[in-house]
Every structure is written in C-alpha cells, then in structure tokens.
mmCIF file of C-alpha atoms in Angstrom:
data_model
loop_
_atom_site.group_PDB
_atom_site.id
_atom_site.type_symbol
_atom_site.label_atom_id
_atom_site.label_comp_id
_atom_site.label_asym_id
_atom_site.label_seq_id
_atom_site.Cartn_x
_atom_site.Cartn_y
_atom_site.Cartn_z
ATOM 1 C CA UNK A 1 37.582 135.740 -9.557
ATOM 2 C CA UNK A 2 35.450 135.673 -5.885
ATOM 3 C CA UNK A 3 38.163 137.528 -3.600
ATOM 4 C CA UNK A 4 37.681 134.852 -0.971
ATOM 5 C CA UNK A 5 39.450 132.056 -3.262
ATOM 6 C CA UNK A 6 41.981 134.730 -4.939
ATOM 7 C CA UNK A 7 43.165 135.157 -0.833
ATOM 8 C CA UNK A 8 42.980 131.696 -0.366
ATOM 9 C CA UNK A 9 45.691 131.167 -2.881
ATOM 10 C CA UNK A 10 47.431 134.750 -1.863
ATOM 11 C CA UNK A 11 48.110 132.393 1.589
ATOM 12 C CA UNK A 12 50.745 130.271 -0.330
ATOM 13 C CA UNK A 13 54.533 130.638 0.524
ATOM 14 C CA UNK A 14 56.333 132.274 -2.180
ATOM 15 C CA UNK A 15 58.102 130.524 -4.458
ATOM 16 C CA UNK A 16 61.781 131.420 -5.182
ATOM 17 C CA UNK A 17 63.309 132.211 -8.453
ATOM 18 C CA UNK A 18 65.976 129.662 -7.833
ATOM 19 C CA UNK A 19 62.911 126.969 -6.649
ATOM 20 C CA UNK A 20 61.049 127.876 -9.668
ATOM 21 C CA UNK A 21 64.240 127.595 -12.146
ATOM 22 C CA UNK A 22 65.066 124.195 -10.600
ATOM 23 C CA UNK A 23 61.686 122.719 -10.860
ATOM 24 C CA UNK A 24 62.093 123.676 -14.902
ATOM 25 C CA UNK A 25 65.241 121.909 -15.131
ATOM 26 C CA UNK A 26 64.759 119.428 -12.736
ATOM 27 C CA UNK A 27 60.830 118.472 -14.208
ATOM 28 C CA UNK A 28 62.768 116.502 -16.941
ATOM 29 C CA UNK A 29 63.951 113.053 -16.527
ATOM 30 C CA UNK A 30 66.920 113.721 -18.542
ATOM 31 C CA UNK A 31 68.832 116.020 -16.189
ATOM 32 C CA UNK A 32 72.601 115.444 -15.751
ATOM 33 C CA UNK A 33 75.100 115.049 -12.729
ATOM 34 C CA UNK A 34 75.965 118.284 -12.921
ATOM 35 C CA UNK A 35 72.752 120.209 -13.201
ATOM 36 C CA UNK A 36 72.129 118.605 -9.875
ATOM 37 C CA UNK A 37 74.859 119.442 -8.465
ATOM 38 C CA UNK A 38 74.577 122.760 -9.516
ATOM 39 C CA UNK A 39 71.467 122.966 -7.593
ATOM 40 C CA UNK A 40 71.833 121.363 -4.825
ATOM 41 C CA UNK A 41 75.233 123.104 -4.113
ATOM 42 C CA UNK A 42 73.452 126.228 -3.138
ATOM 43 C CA UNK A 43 71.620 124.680 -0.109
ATOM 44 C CA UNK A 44 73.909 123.469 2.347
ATOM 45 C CA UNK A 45 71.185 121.525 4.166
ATOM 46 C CA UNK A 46 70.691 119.509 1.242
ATOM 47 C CA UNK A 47 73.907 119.330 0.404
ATOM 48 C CA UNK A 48 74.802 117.679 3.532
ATOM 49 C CA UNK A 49 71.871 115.238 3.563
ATOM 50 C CA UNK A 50 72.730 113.865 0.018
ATOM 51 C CA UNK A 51 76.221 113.519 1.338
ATOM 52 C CA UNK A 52 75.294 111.806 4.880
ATOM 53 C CA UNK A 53 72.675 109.693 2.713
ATOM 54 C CA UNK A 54 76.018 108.475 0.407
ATOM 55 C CA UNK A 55 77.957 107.554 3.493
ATOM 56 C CA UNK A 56 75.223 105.905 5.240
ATOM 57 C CA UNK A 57 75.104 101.823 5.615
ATOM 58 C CA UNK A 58 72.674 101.696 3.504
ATOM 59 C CA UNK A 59 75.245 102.508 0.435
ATOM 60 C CA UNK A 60 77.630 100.362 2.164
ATOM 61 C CA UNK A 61 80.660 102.620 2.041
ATOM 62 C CA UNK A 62 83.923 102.437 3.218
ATOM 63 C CA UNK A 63 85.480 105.222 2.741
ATOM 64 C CA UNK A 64 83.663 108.482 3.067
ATOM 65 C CA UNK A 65 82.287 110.054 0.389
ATOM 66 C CA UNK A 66 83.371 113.707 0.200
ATOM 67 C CA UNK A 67 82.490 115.153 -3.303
ATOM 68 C CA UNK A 68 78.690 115.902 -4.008
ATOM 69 C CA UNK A 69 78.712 115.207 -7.653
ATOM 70 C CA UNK A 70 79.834 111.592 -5.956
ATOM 71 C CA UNK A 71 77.419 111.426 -3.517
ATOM 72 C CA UNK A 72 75.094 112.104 -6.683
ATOM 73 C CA UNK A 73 76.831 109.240 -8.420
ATOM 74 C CA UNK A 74 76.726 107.003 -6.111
ATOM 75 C CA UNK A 75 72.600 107.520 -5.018
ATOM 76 C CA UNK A 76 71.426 107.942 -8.921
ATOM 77 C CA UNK A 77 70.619 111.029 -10.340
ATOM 78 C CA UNK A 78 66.790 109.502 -10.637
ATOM 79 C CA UNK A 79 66.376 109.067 -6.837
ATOM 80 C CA UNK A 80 68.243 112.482 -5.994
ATOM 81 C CA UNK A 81 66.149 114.349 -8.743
ATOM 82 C CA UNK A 82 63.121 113.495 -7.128
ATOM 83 C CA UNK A 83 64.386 113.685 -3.441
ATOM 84 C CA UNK A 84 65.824 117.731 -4.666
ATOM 85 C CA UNK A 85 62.201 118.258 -6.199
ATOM 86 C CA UNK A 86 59.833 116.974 -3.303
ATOM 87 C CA UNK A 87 62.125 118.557 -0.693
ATOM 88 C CA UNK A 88 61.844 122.160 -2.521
ATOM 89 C CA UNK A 89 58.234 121.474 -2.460
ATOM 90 C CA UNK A 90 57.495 119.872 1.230
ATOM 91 C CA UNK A 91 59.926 122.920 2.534
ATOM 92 C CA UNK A 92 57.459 125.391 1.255
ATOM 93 C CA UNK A 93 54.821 123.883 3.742
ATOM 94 C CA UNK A 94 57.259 122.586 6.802
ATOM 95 C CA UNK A 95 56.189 125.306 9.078
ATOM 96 C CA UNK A 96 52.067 125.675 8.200
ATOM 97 C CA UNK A 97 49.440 125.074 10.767
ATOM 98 C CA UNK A 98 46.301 123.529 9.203
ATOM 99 C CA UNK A 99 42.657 122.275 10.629
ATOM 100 C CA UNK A 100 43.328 119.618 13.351
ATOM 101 C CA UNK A 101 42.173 116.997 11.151
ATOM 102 C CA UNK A 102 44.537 117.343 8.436
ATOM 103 C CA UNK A 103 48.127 115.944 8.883
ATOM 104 C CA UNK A 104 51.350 118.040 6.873
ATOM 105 C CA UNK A 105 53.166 114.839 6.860
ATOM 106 C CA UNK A 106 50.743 112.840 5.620
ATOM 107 C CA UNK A 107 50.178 115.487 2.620
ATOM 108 C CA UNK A 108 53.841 115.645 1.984
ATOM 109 C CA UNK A 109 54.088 111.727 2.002
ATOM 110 C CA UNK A 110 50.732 111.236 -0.503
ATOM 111 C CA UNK A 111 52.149 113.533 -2.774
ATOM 112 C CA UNK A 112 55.400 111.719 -2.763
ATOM 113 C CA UNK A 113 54.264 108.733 -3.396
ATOM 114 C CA UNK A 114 52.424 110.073 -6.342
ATOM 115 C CA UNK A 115 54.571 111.383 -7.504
ATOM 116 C CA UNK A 116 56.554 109.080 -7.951
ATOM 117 C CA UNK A 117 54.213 106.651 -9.044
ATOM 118 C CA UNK A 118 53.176 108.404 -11.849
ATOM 119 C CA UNK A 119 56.733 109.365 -13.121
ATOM 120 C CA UNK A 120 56.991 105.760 -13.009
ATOM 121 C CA UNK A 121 53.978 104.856 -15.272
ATOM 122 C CA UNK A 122 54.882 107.143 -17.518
ATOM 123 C CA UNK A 123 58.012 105.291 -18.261
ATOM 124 C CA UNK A 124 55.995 102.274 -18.741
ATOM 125 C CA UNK A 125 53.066 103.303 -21.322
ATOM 126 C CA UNK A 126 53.095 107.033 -23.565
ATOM 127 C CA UNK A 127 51.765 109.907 -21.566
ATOM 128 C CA UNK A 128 51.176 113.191 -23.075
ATOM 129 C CA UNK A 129 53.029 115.911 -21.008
ATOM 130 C CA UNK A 130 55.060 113.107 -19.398
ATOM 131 C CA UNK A 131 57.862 115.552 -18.703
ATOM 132 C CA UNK A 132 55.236 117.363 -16.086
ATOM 133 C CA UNK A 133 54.373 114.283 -14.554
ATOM 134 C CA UNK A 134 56.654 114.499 -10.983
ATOM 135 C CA UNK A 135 55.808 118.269 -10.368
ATOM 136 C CA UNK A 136 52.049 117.578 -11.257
ATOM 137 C CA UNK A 137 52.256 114.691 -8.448
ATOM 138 C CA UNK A 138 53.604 116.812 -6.132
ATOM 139 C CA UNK A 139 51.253 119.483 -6.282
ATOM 140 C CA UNK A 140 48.147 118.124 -7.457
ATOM 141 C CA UNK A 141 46.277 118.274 -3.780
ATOM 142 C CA UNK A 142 47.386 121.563 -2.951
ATOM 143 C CA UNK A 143 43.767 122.831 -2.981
ATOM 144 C CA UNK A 144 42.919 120.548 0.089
ATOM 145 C CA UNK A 145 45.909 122.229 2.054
ATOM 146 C CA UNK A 146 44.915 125.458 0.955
ATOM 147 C CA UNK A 147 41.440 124.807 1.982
ATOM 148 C CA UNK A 148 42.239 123.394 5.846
ATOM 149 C CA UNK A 149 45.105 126.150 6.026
ATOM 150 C CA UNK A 150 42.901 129.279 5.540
ATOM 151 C CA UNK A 151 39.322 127.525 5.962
ATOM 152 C CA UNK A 152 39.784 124.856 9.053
ATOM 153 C CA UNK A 153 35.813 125.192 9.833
ATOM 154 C CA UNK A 154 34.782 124.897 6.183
ATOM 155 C CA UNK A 155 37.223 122.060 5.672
ATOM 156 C CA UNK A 156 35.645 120.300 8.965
ATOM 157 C CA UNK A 157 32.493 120.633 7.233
ATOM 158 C CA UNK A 158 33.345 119.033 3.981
ATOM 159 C CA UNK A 159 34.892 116.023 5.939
ATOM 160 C CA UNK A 160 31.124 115.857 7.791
ATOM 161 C CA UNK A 161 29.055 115.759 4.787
ATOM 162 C CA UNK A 162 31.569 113.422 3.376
ATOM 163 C CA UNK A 163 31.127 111.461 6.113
ATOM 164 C CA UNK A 164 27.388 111.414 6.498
ATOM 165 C CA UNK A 165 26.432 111.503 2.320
ATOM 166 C CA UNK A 166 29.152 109.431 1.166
ATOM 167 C CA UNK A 167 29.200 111.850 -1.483
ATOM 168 C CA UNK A 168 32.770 112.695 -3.567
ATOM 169 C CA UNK A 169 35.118 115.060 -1.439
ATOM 170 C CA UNK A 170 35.204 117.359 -4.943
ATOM 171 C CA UNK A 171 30.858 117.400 -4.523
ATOM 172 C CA UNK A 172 31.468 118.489 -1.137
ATOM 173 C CA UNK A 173 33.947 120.930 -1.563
ATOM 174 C CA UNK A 174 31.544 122.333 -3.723
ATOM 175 C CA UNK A 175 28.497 122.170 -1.676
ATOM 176 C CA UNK A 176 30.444 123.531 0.953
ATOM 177 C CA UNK A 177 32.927 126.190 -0.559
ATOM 178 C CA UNK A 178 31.619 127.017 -4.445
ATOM 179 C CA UNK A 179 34.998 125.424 -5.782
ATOM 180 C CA UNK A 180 37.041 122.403 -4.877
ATOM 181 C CA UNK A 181 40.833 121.518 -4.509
ATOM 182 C CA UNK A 182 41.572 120.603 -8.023
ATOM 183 C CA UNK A 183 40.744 124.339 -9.152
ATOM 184 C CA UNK A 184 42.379 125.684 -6.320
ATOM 185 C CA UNK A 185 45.272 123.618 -7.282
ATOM 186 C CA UNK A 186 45.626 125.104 -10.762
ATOM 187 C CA UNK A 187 45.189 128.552 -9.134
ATOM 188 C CA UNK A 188 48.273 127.751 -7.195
ATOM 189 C CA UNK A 189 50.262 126.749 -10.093
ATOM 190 C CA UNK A 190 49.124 129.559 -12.145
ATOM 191 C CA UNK A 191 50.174 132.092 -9.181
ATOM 192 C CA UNK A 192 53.951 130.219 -8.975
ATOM 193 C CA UNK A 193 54.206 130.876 -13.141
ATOM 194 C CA UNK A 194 54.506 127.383 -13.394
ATOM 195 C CA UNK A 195 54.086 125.959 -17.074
ATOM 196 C CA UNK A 196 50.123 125.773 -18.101
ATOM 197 C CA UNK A 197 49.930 121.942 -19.558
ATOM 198 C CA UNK A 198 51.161 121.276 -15.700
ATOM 199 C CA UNK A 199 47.977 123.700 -14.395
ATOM 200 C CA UNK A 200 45.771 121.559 -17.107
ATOM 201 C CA UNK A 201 46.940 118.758 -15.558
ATOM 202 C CA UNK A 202 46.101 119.384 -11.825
ATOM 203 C CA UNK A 203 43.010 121.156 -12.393
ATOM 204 C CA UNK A 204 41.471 118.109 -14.462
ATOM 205 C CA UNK A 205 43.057 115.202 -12.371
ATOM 206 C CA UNK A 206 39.658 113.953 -11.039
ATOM 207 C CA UNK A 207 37.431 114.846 -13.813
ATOM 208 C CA UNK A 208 39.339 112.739 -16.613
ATOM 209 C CA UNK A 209 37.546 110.509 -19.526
ATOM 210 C CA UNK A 210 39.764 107.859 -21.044
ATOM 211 C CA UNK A 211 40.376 108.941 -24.854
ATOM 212 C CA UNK A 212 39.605 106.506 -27.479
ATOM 213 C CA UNK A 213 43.127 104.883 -28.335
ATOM 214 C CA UNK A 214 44.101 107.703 -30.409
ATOM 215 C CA UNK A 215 47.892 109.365 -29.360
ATOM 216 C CA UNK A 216 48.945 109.278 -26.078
ATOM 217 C CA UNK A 217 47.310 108.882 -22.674
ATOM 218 C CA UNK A 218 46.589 111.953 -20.886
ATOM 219 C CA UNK A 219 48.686 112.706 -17.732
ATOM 220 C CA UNK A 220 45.613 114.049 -16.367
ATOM 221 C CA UNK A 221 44.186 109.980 -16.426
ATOM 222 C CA UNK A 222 47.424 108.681 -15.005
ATOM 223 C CA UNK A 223 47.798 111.154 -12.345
ATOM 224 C CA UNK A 224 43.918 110.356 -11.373
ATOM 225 C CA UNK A 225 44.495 106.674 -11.117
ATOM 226 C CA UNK A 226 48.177 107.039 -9.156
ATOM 227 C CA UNK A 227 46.141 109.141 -6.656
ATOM 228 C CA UNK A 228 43.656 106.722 -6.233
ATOM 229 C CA UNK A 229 46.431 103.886 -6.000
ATOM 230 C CA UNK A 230 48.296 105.215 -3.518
ATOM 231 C CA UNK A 231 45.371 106.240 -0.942
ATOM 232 C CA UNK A 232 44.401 102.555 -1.953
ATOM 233 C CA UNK A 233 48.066 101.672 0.045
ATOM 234 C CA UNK A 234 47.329 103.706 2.799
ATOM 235 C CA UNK A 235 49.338 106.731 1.937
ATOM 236 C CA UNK A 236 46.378 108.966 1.122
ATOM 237 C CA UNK A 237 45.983 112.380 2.901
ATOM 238 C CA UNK A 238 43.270 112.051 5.475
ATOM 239 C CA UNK A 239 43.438 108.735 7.712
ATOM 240 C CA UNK A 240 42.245 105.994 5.774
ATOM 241 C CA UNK A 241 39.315 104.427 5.497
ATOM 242 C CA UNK A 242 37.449 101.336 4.010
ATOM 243 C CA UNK A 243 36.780 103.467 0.994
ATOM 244 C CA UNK A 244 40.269 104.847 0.480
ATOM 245 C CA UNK A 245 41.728 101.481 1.172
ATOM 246 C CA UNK A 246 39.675 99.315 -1.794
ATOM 247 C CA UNK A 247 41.684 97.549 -3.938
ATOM 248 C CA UNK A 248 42.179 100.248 -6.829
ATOM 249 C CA UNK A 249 42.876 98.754 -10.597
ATOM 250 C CA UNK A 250 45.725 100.638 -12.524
ATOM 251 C CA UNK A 251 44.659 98.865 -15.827
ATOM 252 C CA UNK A 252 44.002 101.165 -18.885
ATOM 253 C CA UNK A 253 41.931 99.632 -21.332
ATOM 254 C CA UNK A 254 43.733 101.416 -24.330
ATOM 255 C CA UNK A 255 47.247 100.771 -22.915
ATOM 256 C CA UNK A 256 49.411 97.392 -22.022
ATOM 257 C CA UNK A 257 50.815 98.478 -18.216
ATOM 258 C CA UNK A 258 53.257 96.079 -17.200
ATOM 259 C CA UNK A 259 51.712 96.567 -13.847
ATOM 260 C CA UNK A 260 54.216 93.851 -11.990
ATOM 261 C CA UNK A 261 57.575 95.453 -13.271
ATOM 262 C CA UNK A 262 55.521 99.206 -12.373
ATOM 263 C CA UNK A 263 55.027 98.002 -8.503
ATOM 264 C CA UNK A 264 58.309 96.597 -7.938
ATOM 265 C CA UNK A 265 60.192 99.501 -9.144
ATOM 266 C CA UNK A 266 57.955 101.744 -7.340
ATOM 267 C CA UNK A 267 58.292 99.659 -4.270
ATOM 268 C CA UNK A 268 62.131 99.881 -4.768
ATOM 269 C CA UNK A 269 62.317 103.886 -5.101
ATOM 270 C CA UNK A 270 59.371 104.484 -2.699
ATOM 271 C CA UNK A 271 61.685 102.431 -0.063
ATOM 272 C CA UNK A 272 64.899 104.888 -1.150
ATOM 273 C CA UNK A 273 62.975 107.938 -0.659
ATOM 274 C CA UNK A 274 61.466 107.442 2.304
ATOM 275 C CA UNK A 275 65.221 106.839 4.026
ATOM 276 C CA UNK A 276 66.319 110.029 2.021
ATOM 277 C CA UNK A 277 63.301 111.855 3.625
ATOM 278 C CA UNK A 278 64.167 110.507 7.311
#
C-alpha cells in the first residue's frame, strides 16, 4: 500500500471499543428498548438529549419524562437507533478542520440523509446485506473527508478539474491523487475492524452494475442511487449545483419500489432527525 494513502487513513479518529460494539448491535433493525438503553446510558450527553427531545413540544408532553428507556419509548426505537448511530459517527469528526471548501456539517447531514434513505429502501424491495445498510450510509464518503482533511490543495485541485472537464469527481480523484474516496472509504472501514460485506459495500458504491433479476439487489446499487438522490435534494456534500440538483430516478428496473410510500416516510424521519440533531 503507497504510504501516502496508508497516512491518509492513519489521520482518522480512533474508534472506541464501546463505538465499535454499538455500531454491531445497533447496525440491525431489530434492536430492542433495552439494548438502547444500555448504550446510550453510558453517555450522559446523549442521554440527556434523548430525554430533553421526549419532553420537548414536539412530543407534546405533559408531564416530564424522567426514565430513558421512556424517553426511548416514547421517540421509537427506529428514530433513536439511527439518531445513537449517526451521532457516534458525526462525533468522531465534530472537531476536524478540512480544506475551506468543504463544509463538516454538510458531510455529516449528506450522510444522514443517506443513510437513512437507504435503510428505508431496503425495507421496501430485498437488499443483500440490508442489515449494513445505515452504517454503510454513514460512512460511505469518508474518502472525500479524508482527502480535504490531510490533502486541502489536492482536494482544491480535484474540485478545479471537476469544474473545468466536467469529468466524474471519482476520474478526478484519480487524475489528481492515484485513488479516489470510495477506496479510501473501505480503507477506513477496514482500519475501524468493521465487518467486510460493509467495506464491499462502500468501496463499490459508485462503480455498481444492476444484476440480472436473480436474488437480491445489491446494497452497493441502492446505496449508489440514495447518494445520488439525496445530492439531487440539495443535501449533497459540496454546495450544489445544476448537476447535483437534476432530478435523479430511484426506479430499479428488476425491482417494484413503492417510491411514493419510500419519500413520505423518509420525509417523515428525515424531519425527526433533523430536530434530534438540533
């Protein structure tokens, strides 16, 4: 591996054995109450948010709400699972300076929403690996923070071909750097021990091909068209432009999406998460 990239990924915050442990148990859509709980008890910060969240108008409550395995109740263990797992995540990079012309918040909020997007989808139509589908959202552009992190001039440079060939960002990450944010990606994942269908996943998320009908879709498809979806809404990294902002199709010509139902749930959770991030 060229030493450059290997320090590149070196850069990234240390994961935690007790973030690393909760994004195992807390990757699966089946989690209970109390492994929430469990979790979330041992950060006070969160702990009080999820409790001030429960008490808040928007729950219309009367009388406080004291207990967290309430507060849990009372918010849905869906929403809170996915709050817990993209506040672990968006913690790791809270304090991180980056090129001038790449925005934390808007990284942490792209990621969110593609997160949960895709989660979504893959309640809607069989996706292989389904039960990888939040985490890979979460962390599938950590290459491009990597990459304006520890390379601001380089990344500047990829945004100015971009700019000038209208070329892919991935073709000009390569001209540019040898490798692109999808590999880098993976290399992340692989240094936090994270499972390897998830490091499949990222590393493959813009160079899918839709399989011919047989089994399930890959969550390496999905995640590539909930990326593009959600830059299409204005939520994508960098500032958007024309490009990012063209209407983006979620069909899948193999697969019936019930893309209606999709967007109005994801409109519904999207709205919840964005107060519990506030």
């Amino acid at each position: 591996m060229n030493p450059k990239y290997r320090s590149l990924v070196d850069s990234l915050p240390k994961m935690s054995p007790l973030t690393m442990r909760m994004l195992r148990v807390l990757s699966k859509a089946s989690c209970s109450i109390g492994e929430l709980a469990d979790i979330a008890e041992r950060d006070a910060a969160l702990s009080a948010r999820i409790l001030r969240t429960a008490n808040s108008a928007t729950f219309g409550r009367f009388q406080p709400v004291t207990s967290l395995r309430d507060a849990i109740s009372i918010q849905g263990v869906g929403l809170l699972r996915k709050f817990i797992v993209g506040a672990s995540i968006t913690n790791l990079f809270s304090r991180t300076n980056t090129s001038r012309l790449f925005s934390i918040l808007r990284f942490n909020l792209h990621s969110l929403a593609t997160a949960t997007l895709l989660e979504l989808m893959t309640d809607e139509i069989p996706v292989e690996n389904s039960d990888q589908a939040f985490v890979a959202g979460m962390l599938h552009d950590v290459g491009e923070l990597l990459i304006a992190l520890n390379c601001p001039s380089e990344h500047e440079q990829i945004l100015a071909l971009r700019a000038v060939s209208g070329d892919p960002q991935m073709e000009c990450e390569r001209k540019i750097l040898g490798i692109d944010h999808a590999e880098l990606s993976a290399m992340a994942t692989t240094r936090w021990q994270l499972d390897d269908a998830l490091t499949k996943v990222v590393a493959n998320h813009h160079q899918a091909e839709l399989q011919n009908g047989f089994g399930d879709l890959k969550l390496s498809i999905a995640l590539e068209r909930a990326d593009g979806f959600v830059n299409s809404l204005g939520l994508s990294i960098l500032p958007p432009n024309a490009e990012s902002l063209a209407q983006f199709d979620l069909e899948f010509p193999e697969f019936a999406l019930p893309k209606e139902r999709l967007l109005k749930r994801f409109e519904g959770e999207w709205s919840k998460l964005n107060d519990l991030f506030q």
